[in-house]
XYZ file of C-alpha atoms in Angstrom:
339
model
C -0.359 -13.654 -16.481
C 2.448 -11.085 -17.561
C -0.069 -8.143 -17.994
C -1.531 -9.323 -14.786
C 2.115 -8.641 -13.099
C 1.849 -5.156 -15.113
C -1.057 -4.230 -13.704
C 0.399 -5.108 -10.034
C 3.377 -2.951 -10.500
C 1.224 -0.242 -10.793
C -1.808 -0.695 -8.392
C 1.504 -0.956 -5.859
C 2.081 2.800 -5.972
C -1.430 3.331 -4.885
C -1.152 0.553 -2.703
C 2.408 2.487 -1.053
C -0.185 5.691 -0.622
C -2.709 3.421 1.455
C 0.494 2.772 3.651
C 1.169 5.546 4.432
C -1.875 6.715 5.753
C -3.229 3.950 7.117
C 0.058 2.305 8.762
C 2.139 5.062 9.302
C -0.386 7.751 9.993
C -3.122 5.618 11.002
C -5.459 7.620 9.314
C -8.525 6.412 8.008
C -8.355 7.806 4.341
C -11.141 6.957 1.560
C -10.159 9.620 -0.666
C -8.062 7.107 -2.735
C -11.292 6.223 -4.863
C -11.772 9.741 -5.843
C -7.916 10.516 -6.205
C -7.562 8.066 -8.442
C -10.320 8.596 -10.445
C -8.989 12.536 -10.463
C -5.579 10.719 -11.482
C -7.439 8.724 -14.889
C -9.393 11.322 -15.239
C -6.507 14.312 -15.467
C -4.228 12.036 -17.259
C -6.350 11.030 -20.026
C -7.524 14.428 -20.878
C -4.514 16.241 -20.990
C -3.692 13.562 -22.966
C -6.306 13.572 -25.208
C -5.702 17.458 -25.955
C -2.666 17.087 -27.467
C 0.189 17.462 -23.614
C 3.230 15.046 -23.655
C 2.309 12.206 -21.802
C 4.708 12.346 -18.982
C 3.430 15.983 -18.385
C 0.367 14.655 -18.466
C 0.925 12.417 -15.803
C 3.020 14.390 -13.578
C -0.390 16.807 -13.362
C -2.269 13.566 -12.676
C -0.278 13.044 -9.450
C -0.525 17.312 -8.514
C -4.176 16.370 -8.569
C -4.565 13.549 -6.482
C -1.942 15.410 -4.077
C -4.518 18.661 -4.128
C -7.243 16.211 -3.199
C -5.801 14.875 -0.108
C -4.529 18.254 0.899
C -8.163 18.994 0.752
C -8.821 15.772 3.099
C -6.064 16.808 5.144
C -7.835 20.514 5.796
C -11.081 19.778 6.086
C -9.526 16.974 9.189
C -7.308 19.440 10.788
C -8.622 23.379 10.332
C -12.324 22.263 10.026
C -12.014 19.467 12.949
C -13.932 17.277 10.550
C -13.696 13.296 11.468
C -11.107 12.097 9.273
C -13.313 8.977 8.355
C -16.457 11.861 7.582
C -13.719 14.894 5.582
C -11.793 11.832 2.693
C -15.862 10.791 1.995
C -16.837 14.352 1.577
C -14.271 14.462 -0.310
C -14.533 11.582 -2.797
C -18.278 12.266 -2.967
C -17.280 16.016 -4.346
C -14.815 14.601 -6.726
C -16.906 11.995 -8.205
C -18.428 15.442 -9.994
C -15.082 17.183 -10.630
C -13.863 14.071 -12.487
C -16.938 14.447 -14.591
C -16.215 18.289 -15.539
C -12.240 17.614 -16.137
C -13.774 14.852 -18.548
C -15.660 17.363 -20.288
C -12.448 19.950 -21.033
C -12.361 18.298 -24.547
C -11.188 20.739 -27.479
C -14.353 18.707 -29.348
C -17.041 20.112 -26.345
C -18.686 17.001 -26.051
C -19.955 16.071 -22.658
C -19.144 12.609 -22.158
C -18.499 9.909 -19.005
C -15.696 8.415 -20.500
C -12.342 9.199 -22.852
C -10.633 7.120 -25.155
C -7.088 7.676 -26.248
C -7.226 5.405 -29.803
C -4.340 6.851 -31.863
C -3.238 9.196 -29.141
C 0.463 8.791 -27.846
C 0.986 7.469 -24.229
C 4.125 6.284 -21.998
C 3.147 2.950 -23.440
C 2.690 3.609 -27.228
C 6.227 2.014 -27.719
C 5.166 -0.971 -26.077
C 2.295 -1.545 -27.555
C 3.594 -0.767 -30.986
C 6.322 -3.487 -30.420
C 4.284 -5.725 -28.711
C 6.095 -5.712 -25.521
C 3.243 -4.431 -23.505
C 2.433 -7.810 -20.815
C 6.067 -8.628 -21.272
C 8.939 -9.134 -19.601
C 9.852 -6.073 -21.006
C 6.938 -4.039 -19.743
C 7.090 -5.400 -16.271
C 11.010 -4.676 -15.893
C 10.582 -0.978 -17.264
C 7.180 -0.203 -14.753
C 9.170 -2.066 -12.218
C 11.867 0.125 -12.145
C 9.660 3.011 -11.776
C 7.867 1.471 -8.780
C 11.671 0.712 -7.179
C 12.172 5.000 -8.132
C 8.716 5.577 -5.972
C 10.172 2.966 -3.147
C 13.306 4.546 -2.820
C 11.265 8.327 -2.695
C 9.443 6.857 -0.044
C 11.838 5.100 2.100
C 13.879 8.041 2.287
C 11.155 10.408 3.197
C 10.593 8.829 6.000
C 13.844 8.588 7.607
C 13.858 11.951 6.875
C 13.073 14.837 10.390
C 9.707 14.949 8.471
C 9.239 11.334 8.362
C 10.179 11.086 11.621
C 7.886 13.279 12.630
C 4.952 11.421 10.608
C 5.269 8.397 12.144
C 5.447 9.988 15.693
C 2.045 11.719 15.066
C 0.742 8.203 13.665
C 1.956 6.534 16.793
C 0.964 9.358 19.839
C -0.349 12.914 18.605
C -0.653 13.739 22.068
C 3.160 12.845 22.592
C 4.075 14.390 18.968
C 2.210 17.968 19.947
C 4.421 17.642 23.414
C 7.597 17.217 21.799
C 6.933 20.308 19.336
C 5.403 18.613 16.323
C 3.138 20.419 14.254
C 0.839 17.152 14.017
C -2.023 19.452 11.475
C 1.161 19.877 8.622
C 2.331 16.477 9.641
C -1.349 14.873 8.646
C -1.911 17.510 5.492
C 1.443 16.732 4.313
C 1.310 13.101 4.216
C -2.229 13.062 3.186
C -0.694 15.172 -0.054
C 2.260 12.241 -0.212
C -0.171 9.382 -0.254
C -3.033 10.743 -2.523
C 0.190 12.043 -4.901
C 0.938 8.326 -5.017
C -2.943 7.395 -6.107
C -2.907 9.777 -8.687
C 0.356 8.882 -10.010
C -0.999 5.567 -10.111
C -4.348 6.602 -11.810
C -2.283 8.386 -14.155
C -0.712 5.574 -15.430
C -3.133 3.275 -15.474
C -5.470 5.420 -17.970
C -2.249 5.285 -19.910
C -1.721 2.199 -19.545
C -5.513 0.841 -20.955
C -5.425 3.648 -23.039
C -9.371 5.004 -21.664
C -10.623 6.772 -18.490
C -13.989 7.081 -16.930
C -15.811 8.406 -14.129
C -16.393 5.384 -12.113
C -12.698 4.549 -12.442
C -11.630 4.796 -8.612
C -14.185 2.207 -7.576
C -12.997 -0.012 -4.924
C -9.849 1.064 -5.463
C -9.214 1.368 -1.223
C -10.397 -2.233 -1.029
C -7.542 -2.847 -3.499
C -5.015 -1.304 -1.537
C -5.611 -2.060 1.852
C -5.736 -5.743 0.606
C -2.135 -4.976 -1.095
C -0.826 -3.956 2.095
C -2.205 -6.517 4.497
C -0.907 -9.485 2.094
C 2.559 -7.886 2.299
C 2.832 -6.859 5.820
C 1.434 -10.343 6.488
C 4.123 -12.314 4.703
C 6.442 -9.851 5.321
C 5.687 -8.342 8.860
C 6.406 -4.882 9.733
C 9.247 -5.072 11.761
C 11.770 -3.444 9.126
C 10.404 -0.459 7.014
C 11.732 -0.706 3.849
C 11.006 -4.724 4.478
C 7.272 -3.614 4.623
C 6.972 -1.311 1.705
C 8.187 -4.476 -0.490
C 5.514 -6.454 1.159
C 3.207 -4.073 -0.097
C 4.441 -4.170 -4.069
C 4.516 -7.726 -3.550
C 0.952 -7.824 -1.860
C -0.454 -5.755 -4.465
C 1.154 -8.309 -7.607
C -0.220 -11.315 -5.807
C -3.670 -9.453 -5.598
C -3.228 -9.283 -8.818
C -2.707 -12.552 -9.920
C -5.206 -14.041 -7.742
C -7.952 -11.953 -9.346
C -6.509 -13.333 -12.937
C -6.587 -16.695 -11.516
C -10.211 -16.152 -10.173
C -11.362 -14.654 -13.673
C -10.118 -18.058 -15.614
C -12.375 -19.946 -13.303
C -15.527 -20.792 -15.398
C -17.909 -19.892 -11.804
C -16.480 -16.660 -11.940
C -16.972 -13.120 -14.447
C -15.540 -9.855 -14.031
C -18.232 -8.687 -12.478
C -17.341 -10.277 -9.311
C -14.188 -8.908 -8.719
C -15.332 -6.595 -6.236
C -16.625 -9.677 -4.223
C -13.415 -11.402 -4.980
C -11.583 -8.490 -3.543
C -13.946 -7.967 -0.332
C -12.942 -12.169 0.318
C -9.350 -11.633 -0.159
C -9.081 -8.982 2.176
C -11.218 -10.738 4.442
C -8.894 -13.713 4.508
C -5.811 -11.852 4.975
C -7.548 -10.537 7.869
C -8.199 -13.534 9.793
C -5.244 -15.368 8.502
C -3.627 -12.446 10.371
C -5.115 -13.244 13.536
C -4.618 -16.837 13.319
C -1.704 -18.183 16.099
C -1.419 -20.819 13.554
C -0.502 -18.707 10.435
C 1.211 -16.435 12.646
C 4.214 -19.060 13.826
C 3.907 -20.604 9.919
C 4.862 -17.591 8.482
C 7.523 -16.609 11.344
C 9.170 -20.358 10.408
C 8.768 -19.719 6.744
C 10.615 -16.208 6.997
C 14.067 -16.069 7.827
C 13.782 -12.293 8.536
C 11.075 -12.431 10.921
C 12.778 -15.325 12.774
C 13.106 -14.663 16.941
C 16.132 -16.582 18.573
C 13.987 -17.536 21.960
C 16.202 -16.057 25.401
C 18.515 -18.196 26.745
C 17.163 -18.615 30.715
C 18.355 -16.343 33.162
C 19.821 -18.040 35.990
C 20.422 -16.431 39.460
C 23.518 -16.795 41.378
C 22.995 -18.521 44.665
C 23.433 -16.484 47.717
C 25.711 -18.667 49.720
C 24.801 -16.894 53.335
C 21.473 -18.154 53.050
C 19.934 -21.209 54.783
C 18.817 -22.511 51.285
C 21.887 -22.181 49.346
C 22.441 -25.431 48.936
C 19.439 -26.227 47.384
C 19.102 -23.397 45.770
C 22.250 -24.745 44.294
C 20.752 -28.483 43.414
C 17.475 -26.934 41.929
C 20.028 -24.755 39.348
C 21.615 -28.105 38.594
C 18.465 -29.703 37.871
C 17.302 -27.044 35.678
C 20.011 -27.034 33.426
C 19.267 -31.235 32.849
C 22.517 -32.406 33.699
C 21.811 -36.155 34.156
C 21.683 -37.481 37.935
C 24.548 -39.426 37.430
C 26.573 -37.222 36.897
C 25.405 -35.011 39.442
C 26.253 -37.988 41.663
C 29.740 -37.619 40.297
């Protein structure tokens, strides 16, 4: 269950990159599956030829960043659907993944890299067995609170600002002097900087990288941030990014609790995630859900209005029953009306 919690910890950076495109730019971005395959792929290779793992995996993020600038260009200079320019794009680097997998000092052409004996951010771990520890999950955990903090602060930022006003109104963000095109490139860069960081570590983390890595990774991310913004709402920002580390470790550990199930085999997990995301969906849309989760969190709680009561006009004809009706609305008992 531990190396399940790992595993969370770091799908939620990618899961913090779907955010930010899809909630706060509302931009329909499927480059993640590429980017993070880019992420693995870059990672693992460098890797693999001998570069310091933490260079290694600082180029695996300039990657996926590159590849959503790409997104971002092909949306804004080209006027490409945004929907139409991230699959172009994840279609072209489904093939680029392949030839940065064959940059081995060995020339072999191969789909897939392993890094058996090679040194990682998670040799020490492994050596000590602390990797699915409590260990582990404190020291990744502290890197995803690092990428939080980034995040948050970014967008209180003039730039973030300006981000969320494109997401919201481009029409209104153009009119107050935004540059919308840099707004959408830049945050496109942010978020797909994010998936490759995220790809980076998780070829580090299993050790192995292959073409097909980035998969269904967007299914995995948008269900990350739908189970967080659903338990924790989106009212508060830095309240919402939470939700979405939380989202993505309870993803997490209801795939592991799926897998256990004898019914089940890992070859289902992409059905598995299709029906989670599903049922966040309409458990979203449910009134029901909606007021038990508003009870359950304190945070989202709503003190109702107090009524607003009108002061009678005492020149008019009605006032005095304006002035009974006023008395019987606030439920004072007849009695003591009578009184």
């Amino acid at each position: 269950m531990l190396g399940a919690v790992d595993q969370g910890l770091i799908s939620a950076i990618l899961a913090i990159g779907v955010f930010l495109t899809f909630r706060i730019l509302n931009f329909a971005d499927l480059t993640v599956d590429g980017s993070f395959a880019t992420g693995t792929a870059t990672s693992t290779i460098l890797v693999f030829n001998g570069v310091p793992p933490v260079a290694a995996v600082a180029a695996g993020c300039l990657a996926g960043a590159l590849a959503g600038g790409v997104t971002g260009l092909l949306h804004t200079k080209a006027h490409i659907d945004p929907l139409l320019a991230s699959i172009l794009v994840m279609m072209a680097l489904y093939s680029i993944n392949t030839h940065i997998l064959w940059l081995g000092k060995d020339g072999i052409k191969r789909s897939s890299v392993a890094l058996l004996g090679k040194p990682t951010l998670f040799t020490w771990l492994v050596k000590h067995q602390l990797r699915g520890t409590w260990v582990s999950i404190a020291l990744i955990g502290l890197g995803v609170v690092v990428v939080l903090v980034l995040i948050n602060w970014l967008l209180k930022t003039k730039f973030g600002l300006a981000v969320m006003a494109t997401g919201d109104n481009p029409a209104m963000a153009q009119a107050s002097g935004i540059n919308t095109d840099n707004a959408k490139i830049a945050t496109l860069m942010v978020s797909n900087g994010c998936v490759g960081l995220a790809g980076s570590l998780w070829a580090q983390y299993n050790s192995a990288a292959a073409v097909g890595d980035g998969t269904g990774w967007i299914l995995i991310g948008l269900a990350s941030v739908i189970l967080g913004n659903a338990i924790f709402g989106t009212r508060y920002l830095w309240l919402a990014t939470i939700g979405v580390v939380i989202g993505a470790i309870l993803y997490r550990l209801a795939i592991f609790y799926a897998l256990k199930q004898p019914f089940f085999d890992p070859n289902d997990t992409r059905l598995m995630s299709a029906v989670l995301v599903v049922l966040a969906l309409v458990l979203t849309q449910w009134k029901g859900a909606q007021a038990l989760v508003t009870q359950l969190s304190p945070w989202r709680k709503k003190n109702a209005p107090e009524p607003m009561t009108v002061a009678p006009n005492q020149f008019s004809p009605f006032a005095e029953a304006d002035a009974a009706a006023q008395v019987v609305a606030s439920g004072v008992p007849s009695d003591v009306r009578a009184a």
